[in-house]
Coordinates of C-alpha atoms in Angstrom, one line a residue:
M715 CA 106.4 -150.0 -24.3
A716 CA 106.5 -146.4 -23.2
R717 CA 107.7 -144.2 -26.1
P718 CA 111.6 -143.1 -25.9
Y719 CA 112.4 -139.8 -24.6
S720 CA 115.2 -137.7 -25.9
R721 CA 116.5 -136.6 -22.6
S722 CA 118.5 -138.5 -20.1
N723 CA 116.0 -140.1 -17.4
D724 CA 118.4 -141.4 -15.1
S725 CA 119.3 -137.9 -13.2
S726 CA 118.0 -137.7 -10.1
Q727 CA 115.1 -135.5 -9.5
M728 CA 116.7 -133.4 -6.7
R729 CA 119.6 -132.4 -8.7
A730 CA 117.0 -131.2 -11.5
A731 CA 115.2 -129.5 -8.8
L732 CA 118.3 -127.8 -7.6
Q733 CA 119.4 -126.7 -11.0
H734 CA 115.9 -124.9 -11.3
E735 CA 116.3 -123.3 -7.8
T736 CA 112.9 -125.2 -6.8
V737 CA 112.2 -128.0 -4.8
P738 CA 111.0 -131.3 -5.5
I739 CA 107.3 -132.7 -4.5
G740 CA 106.4 -131.3 -0.9
G741 CA 108.7 -128.0 -1.4
E742 CA 107.2 -124.5 -0.9
A743 CA 108.7 -121.6 -2.5
S744 CA 109.7 -119.6 0.6
D745 CA 112.7 -117.6 2.4
A746 CA 114.4 -120.1 4.3
S747 CA 114.8 -117.3 7.2
S748 CA 114.4 -117.9 11.0
S749 CA 114.4 -116.0 14.2
S750 CA 115.8 -118.6 16.2
P751 CA 119.5 -118.6 17.8
R752 CA 121.9 -120.5 16.0
T753 CA 124.6 -122.7 17.3
T754 CA 127.6 -124.2 15.7
R755 CA 127.6 -127.3 13.5
A756 CA 129.7 -129.2 16.2
D757 CA 127.2 -128.2 18.8
R758 CA 124.3 -129.2 16.9
D759 CA 125.5 -132.7 16.0
E760 CA 126.3 -133.2 19.5
A761 CA 123.0 -131.9 20.4
S762 CA 120.7 -134.0 18.0
S763 CA 118.4 -136.6 19.1
C764 CA 117.6 -137.5 15.9
C765 CA 118.1 -141.0 14.3
Q766 CA 119.0 -142.1 11.0
L767 CA 116.8 -142.6 8.1
K768 CA 117.9 -146.2 7.5
D769 CA 116.4 -146.4 11.6
L770 CA 113.2 -145.7 10.5
R771 CA 110.5 -148.6 9.5
R772 CA 109.7 -149.3 6.0
I773 CA 107.3 -151.5 3.7
P774 CA 108.0 -154.3 3.6
Q775 CA 110.6 -154.5 6.5
C776 CA 108.0 -153.6 9.3
H777 CA 105.8 -156.6 8.4
V778 CA 102.5 -155.2 8.3
K779 CA 100.1 -158.0 8.4
L780 CA 97.9 -158.5 5.2
G781 CA 95.0 -160.8 5.3
P782 CA 93.8 -162.2 2.1
L783 CA 92.0 -160.0 -0.4
D784 CA 88.2 -159.6 0.3
F785 CA 85.3 -157.7 0.2
S786 CA 83.1 -156.5 3.2
S787 CA 80.3 -153.9 3.8
T788 CA 83.0 -151.1 3.9
H789 CA 85.6 -152.5 1.1
T790 CA 84.2 -152.8 -2.3
V791 CA 86.3 -154.8 -4.4
L792 CA 85.8 -154.5 -8.1
I793 CA 87.6 -157.7 -9.5
D794 CA 86.3 -161.4 -8.9
V795 CA 88.3 -162.5 -5.4
D796 CA 87.8 -166.0 -6.0
T797 CA 89.5 -166.0 -9.7
F798 CA 92.2 -163.7 -8.1
H799 CA 93.3 -166.2 -5.5
R800 CA 93.3 -168.9 -7.9
G801 CA 95.9 -167.0 -9.8
G802 CA 93.6 -166.0 -12.6
G803 CA 94.4 -162.1 -12.4
A804 CA 92.3 -159.3 -12.1
V805 CA 89.0 -160.2 -13.9
A806 CA 86.1 -157.8 -13.7
L807 CA 83.5 -158.7 -11.0
R808 CA 79.6 -158.9 -12.3
G809 CA 77.2 -156.9 -10.3
R810 CA 74.2 -154.5 -10.3
E811 CA 74.7 -151.2 -11.6
P812 CA 72.1 -149.1 -10.0
W813 CA 71.5 -145.3 -10.7
Q814 CA 71.3 -144.2 -7.1
S815 CA 73.1 -141.2 -5.2
N816 CA 75.4 -143.3 -3.3
V817 CA 77.3 -144.9 -6.2
V818 CA 79.2 -143.3 -9.3
K819 CA 76.6 -142.7 -12.4
M820 CA 78.3 -144.4 -15.2
P821 CA 78.4 -143.4 -18.8
C822 CA 77.4 -147.0 -20.0
S823 CA 74.5 -147.2 -17.6
P824 CA 71.4 -147.6 -19.4
F825 CA 69.7 -144.9 -17.3
S826 CA 72.3 -142.1 -18.8
L827 CA 70.2 -140.5 -21.2
M828 CA 70.7 -137.4 -23.6
T829 CA 68.1 -135.5 -25.7
T830 CA 68.7 -135.5 -29.4
K831 CA 66.9 -134.3 -32.6
S832 CA 65.7 -136.4 -35.4
A833 CA 67.8 -135.4 -38.8
V834 CA 64.2 -135.1 -40.6
F835 CA 61.5 -133.6 -38.4
K836 CA 64.0 -132.2 -35.7
Q837 CA 61.8 -133.8 -33.0
Q838 CA 63.4 -134.0 -29.7
S839 CA 63.7 -137.5 -28.3
Q840 CA 65.7 -139.3 -25.3
T841 CA 68.2 -141.8 -26.4
S842 CA 70.8 -143.8 -24.6
R843 CA 73.9 -141.6 -24.1
W844 CA 76.3 -144.3 -24.3
D845 CA 75.0 -145.2 -27.8
V846 CA 76.2 -141.7 -28.7
I847 CA 79.7 -141.9 -27.0
S848 CA 80.3 -145.4 -28.4
K849 CA 79.5 -144.2 -32.2
Q850 CA 81.8 -141.2 -31.6
L851 CA 84.7 -143.2 -30.0
M852 CA 84.0 -146.3 -32.5
G853 CA 84.6 -143.5 -35.1
L854 CA 88.1 -142.6 -33.5
A855 CA 89.1 -146.1 -32.7
K856 CA 88.8 -147.4 -35.9
K857 CA 91.4 -144.7 -37.6
T858 CA 95.0 -145.1 -37.3
S859 CA 95.5 -141.1 -37.0
V860 CA 93.2 -138.8 -35.1
N861 CA 93.9 -135.1 -35.0
V862 CA 92.6 -132.7 -32.1
D863 CA 90.0 -131.5 -34.2
A864 CA 88.4 -135.1 -34.4
V865 CA 88.7 -135.4 -30.5
E866 CA 87.0 -132.1 -29.8
D867 CA 84.2 -133.0 -32.6
A868 CA 83.6 -136.5 -30.8
I869 CA 83.6 -135.1 -27.0
M870 CA 81.1 -132.3 -28.2
K871 CA 78.4 -134.6 -29.7
Y872 CA 77.5 -136.0 -26.4
N873 CA 78.3 -132.8 -24.9
P874 CA 76.1 -130.4 -26.7
K875 CA 75.4 -128.2 -23.9
Y876 CA 78.7 -126.7 -23.4
K877 CA 79.2 -125.9 -27.2
G878 CA 80.7 -122.9 -27.2
Q879 CA 81.7 -122.9 -23.5
W880 CA 84.4 -125.5 -23.6
S881 CA 87.6 -124.4 -25.1
F882 CA 90.3 -126.9 -26.5
D883 CA 93.0 -124.6 -27.4
A884 CA 95.5 -126.0 -24.9
L885 CA 95.3 -129.4 -26.4
H886 CA 95.4 -128.1 -29.9
S887 CA 98.7 -125.8 -29.0
F888 CA 100.2 -128.6 -26.9
V889 CA 100.1 -131.1 -30.1
K890 CA 101.6 -128.4 -32.2
C891 CA 104.7 -127.6 -30.0
V892 CA 105.5 -131.0 -28.7
P893 CA 109.0 -131.9 -30.1
K894 CA 108.5 -134.5 -33.2
T895 CA 110.4 -137.0 -31.3
E896 CA 107.6 -137.0 -28.6
N897 CA 104.8 -136.5 -30.9
Y898 CA 102.9 -139.7 -31.4
Y899 CA 99.5 -138.2 -30.1
H900 CA 97.9 -138.9 -33.4
T901 CA 98.3 -142.2 -33.1
L902 CA 97.8 -142.6 -29.3
F903 CA 94.1 -141.0 -29.7
P904 CA 92.6 -144.2 -31.2
K905 CA 94.3 -146.2 -28.9
M906 CA 92.7 -144.6 -26.0
A907 CA 89.3 -144.6 -27.8
V908 CA 89.4 -148.5 -27.5
L909 CA 90.3 -148.5 -24.1
A910 CA 87.4 -146.0 -23.0
L911 CA 85.2 -148.1 -24.9
R912 CA 86.1 -151.3 -23.1
L913 CA 84.1 -149.7 -19.7
P914 CA 81.2 -152.2 -19.8
E915 CA 83.7 -155.0 -19.8
L916 CA 86.1 -153.7 -17.6
V917 CA 83.8 -152.1 -14.9
K918 CA 80.6 -154.5 -14.6
K919 CA 79.7 -153.6 -10.7
A920 CA 78.8 -149.9 -9.1
I921 CA 81.3 -147.8 -7.9
P922 CA 80.3 -146.7 -4.5
L923 CA 81.1 -142.9 -3.8
L924 CA 83.6 -142.5 -0.5
Q925 CA 80.8 -140.1 1.3
R926 CA 81.6 -137.8 4.0
G927 CA 81.3 -139.3 7.5
H928 CA 81.8 -143.0 6.2
A929 CA 84.8 -145.0 6.7
A930 CA 84.8 -147.2 3.5
A931 CA 87.5 -148.7 0.6
I932 CA 87.6 -149.3 -3.0
T933 CA 89.9 -151.6 -4.5
L934 CA 90.1 -151.9 -8.3
S935 CA 92.6 -153.1 -11.0
Q936 CA 95.2 -150.7 -12.7
A937 CA 93.2 -151.9 -15.9
Q938 CA 90.1 -150.6 -14.4
I939 CA 91.5 -147.3 -13.3
A940 CA 93.0 -146.5 -16.6
C941 CA 89.6 -147.5 -18.3
L942 CA 88.1 -144.8 -16.3
L943 CA 90.7 -142.2 -16.8
A944 CA 90.5 -142.6 -20.6
N945 CA 86.5 -142.2 -20.2
A946 CA 87.5 -139.0 -17.9
F947 CA 90.0 -137.9 -21.0
F948 CA 87.0 -138.2 -23.6
C949 CA 84.5 -136.3 -21.0
T950 CA 82.2 -139.0 -20.9
F951 CA 80.9 -139.3 -17.1
P952 CA 77.2 -137.8 -16.7
H953 CA 76.4 -135.0 -14.4
R954 CA 80.1 -134.2 -13.7
N955 CA 80.6 -130.9 -15.7
T956 CA 79.1 -128.6 -13.3
S957 CA 79.9 -127.5 -9.7
A958 CA 77.1 -125.3 -9.3
P959 CA 75.8 -125.4 -5.4
T960 CA 72.7 -127.1 -6.6
A961 CA 74.6 -129.8 -8.9
E962 CA 74.2 -133.4 -7.7
Y963 CA 78.1 -133.6 -7.5
H964 CA 78.6 -130.1 -6.4
N965 CA 80.9 -131.7 -3.6
Y966 CA 82.9 -133.7 -5.5
P967 CA 86.1 -132.7 -7.5
S968 CA 85.4 -132.5 -11.3
I969 CA 86.6 -135.6 -13.1
N970 CA 86.1 -134.9 -16.9
F971 CA 89.1 -133.5 -18.4
S972 CA 87.5 -130.6 -20.2
S973 CA 89.0 -127.8 -18.0
L974 CA 92.4 -129.3 -18.8
F975 CA 91.9 -128.7 -22.5
G976 CA 91.5 -125.0 -22.5
N977 CA 93.4 -121.8 -21.8
W978 CA 96.7 -122.8 -22.9
S979 CA 99.8 -122.3 -20.8
E980 CA 103.4 -123.9 -20.2
R981 CA 102.1 -125.3 -17.2
K982 CA 99.0 -127.0 -19.2
K983 CA 101.9 -128.5 -21.7
E984 CA 103.9 -130.0 -19.1
K985 CA 100.7 -131.5 -17.5
L986 CA 99.8 -132.9 -20.8
R987 CA 103.1 -134.5 -21.3
A988 CA 102.8 -136.4 -18.2
I989 CA 99.3 -137.5 -18.6
M990 CA 99.6 -138.6 -22.1
H991 CA 102.6 -140.7 -21.4
Y992 CA 100.7 -142.5 -18.7
F993 CA 98.1 -143.3 -21.5
S994 CA 100.9 -144.3 -24.1
V995 CA 102.1 -147.0 -21.3
V996 CA 98.6 -148.3 -20.4
T997 CA 97.3 -148.8 -24.2
D998 CA 100.5 -150.8 -25.0
E999 CA 99.9 -154.5 -24.3
N1000 CA 103.5 -155.0 -23.8
S1001 CA 103.8 -152.4 -21.0
R1002 CA 100.0 -151.7 -19.3
P1003 CA 100.3 -152.7 -15.5
D1004 CA 97.9 -155.5 -14.0
G1005 CA 98.3 -154.9 -10.5
L1006 CA 95.8 -153.4 -8.1
V1007 CA 95.1 -150.2 -6.0
T1008 CA 93.3 -149.5 -3.1
F1009 CA 91.7 -146.1 -2.1
E1010 CA 90.4 -146.0 1.4
R1011 CA 88.6 -142.9 3.3
R1012 CA 89.6 -142.8 6.8
C1013 CA 87.4 -140.7 9.6
L1014 CA 88.2 -140.0 13.1
H1015 CA 85.4 -140.3 15.2
D1016 CA 84.6 -138.4 18.4
S1017 CA 85.5 -141.5 20.4
D1018 CA 88.8 -141.8 18.6
V1019 CA 89.6 -137.9 18.9
P1020 CA 92.7 -137.8 21.5
K1021 CA 92.3 -135.8 24.7
W1022 CA 95.1 -133.8 23.8
R1023 CA 96.1 -132.2 27.1
S1024 CA 96.4 -135.4 28.9
C1025 CA 98.4 -137.6 26.3
A1026 CA 101.4 -138.9 28.2
E1027 CA 103.3 -140.0 25.0
K1028 CA 106.8 -138.7 24.4
M1029 CA 108.4 -137.5 21.0
C1030 CA 108.8 -139.9 18.7
D1031 CA 111.8 -141.0 16.5
L1032 CA 112.8 -138.3 13.8
Y1033 CA 114.6 -138.0 11.0
V1034 CA 115.1 -134.4 9.5
S1035 CA 117.1 -133.2 6.2
A1036 CA 117.1 -130.2 4.0
E1037 CA 117.9 -132.9 1.3
G1038 CA 116.1 -135.3 -0.3
S1039 CA 112.3 -135.9 -0.7
I1040 CA 109.3 -137.6 0.5
E1041 CA 108.7 -139.5 -2.7
T1042 CA 112.5 -140.9 -3.2
E1043 CA 114.1 -141.0 0.3
G1044 CA 110.4 -141.7 1.8
T1045 CA 110.1 -144.8 -0.2
G1046 CA 108.3 -147.4 1.5
M1047 CA 106.9 -145.2 3.9
L1048 CA 103.7 -143.3 4.4
Q1049 CA 104.0 -140.6 2.2
V1050 CA 102.1 -137.3 2.6
D1051 CA 100.4 -135.6 0.1
F1052 CA 99.8 -131.9 1.1
A1053 CA 96.3 -132.1 -0.2
S1054 CA 93.4 -129.7 -1.0
S1055 CA 90.1 -130.9 0.8
W1056 CA 89.0 -131.3 -3.0
I1057 CA 91.3 -134.2 -3.6
G1058 CA 93.9 -133.9 -6.5
G1059 CA 93.3 -130.0 -5.9
G1060 CA 94.2 -128.0 -9.1
I1061 CA 95.1 -131.2 -11.1
L1062 CA 92.6 -130.7 -14.1
D1063 CA 93.3 -127.2 -14.2
S1064 CA 96.5 -124.6 -13.9
G1065 CA 97.4 -125.8 -10.2
L1066 CA 100.9 -127.1 -10.0
V1067 CA 102.6 -127.4 -6.7
Q1068 CA 102.9 -130.6 -4.4
E1069 CA 99.6 -132.3 -4.8
E1070 CA 99.3 -131.6 -8.4
I1071 CA 102.9 -132.7 -9.2
L1072 CA 102.3 -135.7 -7.3
F1073 CA 99.0 -136.7 -9.1
L1074 CA 101.0 -136.3 -12.6
M1075 CA 103.7 -138.4 -11.6
N1076 CA 101.2 -141.1 -10.4
P1077 CA 98.1 -140.3 -12.6
E1078 CA 96.4 -143.4 -11.3
L1079 CA 95.7 -141.3 -8.4
I1080 CA 93.4 -138.9 -10.5
V1081 CA 90.7 -141.1 -10.4
S1082 CA 89.9 -140.9 -6.8
R1083 CA 88.4 -137.7 -7.5
L1084 CA 85.5 -139.6 -9.7
F1085 CA 84.2 -141.1 -6.2
T1086 CA 85.9 -139.2 -3.3
E1087 CA 83.7 -136.2 -1.6
R1088 CA 85.4 -133.4 -0.3
L1089 CA 87.4 -134.1 2.8
G1090 CA 86.0 -133.3 6.3
D1091 CA 87.9 -131.9 9.0
N1092 CA 88.7 -135.5 10.8
E1093 CA 88.7 -137.1 7.5
C1094 CA 91.9 -138.1 5.4
L1095 CA 92.4 -140.3 2.2
I1096 CA 95.1 -143.3 2.0
I1097 CA 96.3 -144.8 -1.4
T1098 CA 97.7 -148.1 -1.7
G1099 CA 99.6 -149.4 -4.7
S1100 CA 99.4 -146.4 -7.0
Q1101 CA 102.2 -146.7 -9.8
Q1102 CA 104.8 -143.9 -10.6
F1103 CA 104.9 -143.5 -14.3
S1104 CA 107.2 -140.3 -14.7
C1105 CA 109.8 -138.3 -13.6
Y1106 CA 109.8 -134.3 -13.3
S1107 CA 112.2 -131.4 -12.7
G1108 CA 111.2 -128.0 -11.1
F1109 CA 108.3 -126.7 -9.1
S1110 CA 105.0 -124.5 -10.2
D1111 CA 106.2 -122.5 -13.3
S1112 CA 109.7 -124.3 -13.5
F1113 CA 107.9 -127.7 -13.6
E1114 CA 108.8 -130.0 -16.5
W1115 CA 108.0 -133.4 -17.2
A1116 CA 111.8 -135.3 -17.5
G1117 CA 110.7 -138.5 -19.1
P1118 CA 109.4 -141.9 -18.1
H1119 CA 109.8 -143.6 -14.7
Q1120 CA 110.5 -147.4 -14.5
D1121 CA 109.0 -148.3 -11.0
I1122 CA 110.7 -151.3 -9.4
L1123 CA 108.6 -151.6 -6.5
H1124 CA 107.6 -155.2 -4.9
R1125 CA 104.0 -155.7 -5.0
D1126 CA 102.1 -156.8 -1.8
G1127 CA 99.9 -159.9 -1.2
W1128 CA 96.9 -158.2 -2.9
A1129 CA 99.1 -157.3 -6.4
R1130 CA 99.6 -153.7 -4.8
L1131 CA 102.7 -151.8 -5.4
E1132 CA 104.2 -151.1 -2.0
R1133 CA 103.4 -147.2 -1.9
Q1134 CA 101.2 -145.6 0.5
I1135 CA 100.1 -142.2 0.0
L1136 CA 98.2 -139.9 2.7
A1137 CA 96.1 -137.1 1.5
I1138 CA 95.5 -134.5 4.4
D1139 CA 94.5 -131.2 3.9
A1140 CA 95.8 -128.2 5.9
L1141 CA 93.8 -124.9 6.8
R1142 CA 94.5 -122.1 4.2
F1143 CA 95.2 -118.7 6.3
K1144 CA 95.1 -115.1 5.3
S1145 CA 97.3 -113.9 7.7
R1146 CA 100.3 -115.6 10.2
R1147 CA 98.1 -114.6 13.3
E1148 CA 94.9 -116.5 12.3
Q1149 CA 96.7 -119.8 12.7
F1150 CA 97.6 -119.6 16.4
S1151 CA 94.0 -120.0 17.8
M1152 CA 93.7 -123.6 19.6
I1153 CA 90.8 -124.4 17.7
K1154 CA 92.6 -124.3 14.5
V1155 CA 95.7 -126.1 15.9
T1156 CA 93.4 -128.8 17.5
R1157 CA 92.0 -129.1 14.0
E1158 CA 95.3 -129.4 12.3
L1159 CA 96.5 -131.9 15.2
N1160 CA 93.3 -134.2 14.6
K1161 CA 93.5 -133.9 11.0
A1162 CA 97.4 -135.2 11.2
Y1163 CA 96.3 -137.9 13.6
C1164 CA 93.5 -139.3 11.7
G1165 CA 96.2 -140.1 9.1
F1166 CA 98.9 -140.9 11.1
K1167 CA 96.9 -143.2 13.5
G1168 CA 97.9 -147.2 12.6
R1169 CA 96.0 -150.2 12.9
S1170 CA 99.0 -152.4 14.2
P1171 CA 102.1 -151.5 16.2
A1172 CA 104.4 -152.2 13.2
E1173 CA 103.0 -149.4 10.7
P1174 CA 106.0 -147.7 8.4
A1175 CA 107.1 -144.4 9.4
I1176 CA 105.8 -141.4 8.0
A1177 CA 107.7 -139.2 5.2
T1178 CA 106.7 -135.5 5.6
G1179 CA 107.8 -132.0 5.3
K1180 CA 106.4 -128.4 5.1
W1181 CA 102.5 -129.6 5.2
G1182 CA 100.1 -126.5 5.0
C1183 CA 103.0 -123.9 4.4
G1184 CA 103.7 -122.0 1.2
V1185 CA 100.8 -120.7 -0.5
Y1186 CA 98.6 -121.8 2.7
N1187 CA 100.6 -119.5 5.0
G1188 CA 101.2 -122.1 7.4
D1189 CA 104.1 -121.3 10.1
P1190 CA 106.8 -124.2 9.5
H1191 CA 107.7 -124.3 13.3
L1192 CA 103.5 -124.8 14.1
K1193 CA 103.0 -127.1 11.6
A1194 CA 106.3 -129.0 12.4
V1195 CA 105.2 -129.3 16.1
I1196 CA 102.0 -130.6 15.1
Q1197 CA 103.1 -133.2 12.8
L1198 CA 105.6 -134.1 15.4
M1199 CA 102.8 -134.5 18.3
A1200 CA 100.5 -136.5 16.1
A1201 CA 103.1 -138.9 15.1
A1202 CA 104.0 -139.4 18.7
K1203 CA 100.4 -139.9 19.5
A1204 CA 100.4 -142.4 16.7
R1205 CA 103.3 -143.9 17.7
R1206 CA 104.9 -144.0 14.4
G1207 CA 108.4 -142.2 13.5
L1208 CA 108.7 -139.3 11.1
A1209 CA 111.1 -138.3 8.3
F1210 CA 110.6 -134.4 8.0
F1211 CA 112.1 -133.4 4.5
T1212 CA 112.6 -129.5 5.0
F1213 CA 113.0 -129.1 0.9
L1214 CA 116.5 -126.9 0.9
D1215 CA 115.7 -125.1 4.0
D1216 CA 118.9 -125.7 6.2
N1217 CA 117.6 -123.3 8.7
L1218 CA 114.2 -124.8 9.2
K1219 CA 116.2 -128.5 9.3
Q1220 CA 118.4 -127.0 12.2
D1221 CA 115.3 -125.4 14.2
V1222 CA 113.6 -128.7 14.2
E1223 CA 116.4 -130.7 14.8
Q1224 CA 117.1 -128.7 18.0
M1225 CA 113.4 -128.4 19.2
H1226 CA 113.0 -132.2 18.9
H1227 CA 116.5 -132.7 21.0
L1228 CA 115.1 -130.3 23.5
L1229 CA 111.5 -132.0 23.9
V1230 CA 113.4 -135.4 23.9
T1231 CA 116.2 -134.4 26.4
E1232 CA 113.6 -132.9 28.9
G1233 CA 111.0 -135.8 28.6
V1234 CA 108.2 -133.3 27.0
T1235 CA 105.0 -135.3 26.7
V1236 CA 102.5 -134.3 23.9
G1237 CA 100.2 -133.2 26.7
K1238 CA 102.8 -130.6 28.0
L1239 CA 103.5 -129.6 24.6
Y1240 CA 99.6 -128.9 24.1
G1241 CA 99.5 -127.0 26.9
L1242 CA 102.6 -124.7 25.7
L1243 CA 100.9 -124.1 22.5
E1244 CA 97.7 -123.1 24.6
D1245 CA 99.7 -120.8 26.7
F1246 CA 101.3 -119.3 23.1
C1247 CA 98.3 -118.7 21.2
A1248 CA 96.7 -117.1 24.3
R1249 CA 98.9 -114.3 23.7
E1250 CA 97.5 -114.5 20.0
G1251 CA 100.3 -115.6 18.6
S1252 CA 102.6 -113.0 19.7
Q1253 CA 105.5 -111.5 17.5
T1254 CA 107.7 -113.7 19.4
D1255 CA 108.8 -117.4 17.5
L1256 CA 106.8 -120.3 18.7
F1257 CA 110.2 -122.4 19.1
D1258 CA 111.9 -119.4 21.2
D1259 CA 109.0 -119.5 23.2
I1260 CA 108.9 -123.2 23.7
R1261 CA 112.5 -123.1 24.7
M1262 CA 112.1 -120.2 27.1
K1263 CA 108.9 -122.0 28.9
I1264 CA 111.1 -125.3 29.2
G1265 CA 114.0 -123.6 30.6
R1266 CA 112.0 -121.7 33.2
S1267 CA 110.1 -125.0 34.3
R1268 CA 113.8 -126.4 34.8
S1269 CA 114.8 -123.6 36.9
L1270 CA 111.9 -123.7 39.2
L1271 CA 112.9 -127.4 40.0

C-alpha cells in the first residue's frame, strides 16, 4: 500500500491551483489580455458553435477496435504473449540481449565492463560492471534501514569517474527536511535496491531504441518499467552519463537520476516527494501494478504530409473552457503533453512546467527517456496505459506534491489503463514576430497533425490547450488556429482548455463560430495565414485580421 499522507487528498487539483494563483497541468503563466473586440455574454452564448464536453468522443465509448496483443517487425513486446493470452499475466519474454547501437545497452549485460584496480598490486583489469553493481545494491538490500550516505557510496562505486563531479546534496537535504509522517525513505531504499537487482529476471530481451525516422512501438509491463526506473535511480545504465556531442547517446535524454540528486531547491524537494511515492507503491506487494504500457513513436512521412492549401475539411467539433484541465476533464481523450523534443524535458533537473508535472504524476513516462531519441519535426510519441500515482497543486515554483492518487481507469484488452498521452514539441521563439513565418507555421501544423492523425474513424477527441505558449513564446491565437486546423484535417474533436484565461476562451469560441458559420475550410484558413505572415505578422491581432478578411470576402459576394 502507498504510505499514508497527512493532507486531505480528495480536493480537486483545479481548486488547489486556483488557491496558488497558478494553473493545472498544461497551464502557462501569462497575462490573459487580448486586443479582440468583446461582445456581451448573451451575444457570446448565442454566437457559439461549440459543443458540450459530453458530446466529444472518449475511450472506451468510441470503441476503437483493438486486436490481440502481438509483436511484429515494428512492435516489440517484452512479455511472453502466449502466456499473457492464457491468463498467465506479464511474464518476461526470453530473447537475445545484443550489445548493439540500435538497442538499449543494459547494466546487466556481460558486455558492460568497468576498469578496477586490485587491492594488493593496484593493477588495472576489466571486470563485469553488473558484478560491482550487484555487490553494492545487495549490500543495501540486506539492510532494514539505509541512509543517503550509503546510497551515495554505492552509486559512486560503479561510477568512479564522476567522483567529485556528482553532488547528492539535494537527496541529503530532502531526507532531512521531509516531515516525519512521510519520512519512510530509510526503509524504502533497501526495497528499491531489491527491485533494481531483479533486472536480469524481469527484462530478458533487448529493448530497441525508438530512433528518428522509424515508426515503432515498445510494450512493457509496469513491473519492468518499475525495475528500469529503480536502476535509473541508482544510476546503473552504462554510457548514459554524458551528453557531449561525441557521446554514444548524445541525441537521447538523460536517464540516470544523478542530476536530480544535486543542487538542492524547493522544486527538487517536491519532485523527489512524487518520485519516492511512486517507488513506495511499486515496491509494495499489496499495491504494485501489473498492467502493460505501450510507447509508440510515430512519423509523418512525406507522402502523408497534407497539402494544406487544398485541404477541404471544415472545422471540427470544439469544446473550449477557461476551467478544468487536460488530465481531468480530458479523461478518455488523447491528452497532449506540451513536450520538449528531448522527451520529459527537465524532469530530472529543475524544470517544472506542464511536461515535467505530467511526468511526476505519471512517473512511468520517465522510462521513455531510456529509449526515445530526440523527436524530429515530423515525429511524436504516444504513450498508452501509464498510471497516475500522485496529485499536485500549483505550477512551477508554487508546485507541491499533494499526496497519493488512486487511479480508477479501466484497462483495455492489452491490460493497459485507458489513458493516452501525446507528446508533441512546439518550436521555441525568441520574439513574437519570429513565429509568423509560413515555414514555421507549416512545421507546427505538421507536428500537430502527426500526433492528431488517427488510424480509425472512431478515435477519441483531443484534449489540449496553450501548446507552445508561455516560456516557448508561442502566440495563443496562432497556436489555437493551428490545432483547430490539424484536428479538422484529422477529423477529430477538440477540447481546448485555456487554464483560467477567460479572454482567450472567448476569443477562440468566437473565432470557431465565425469559421463554422462561414464554412471556412482548412485550405482557406491556411491561405489567410499565408497572407498574414506575408506582412511579417504585423501589429494587427491574428484573429482581427482573419475576421476582417472573411468579412471582406463576404462583402464581395
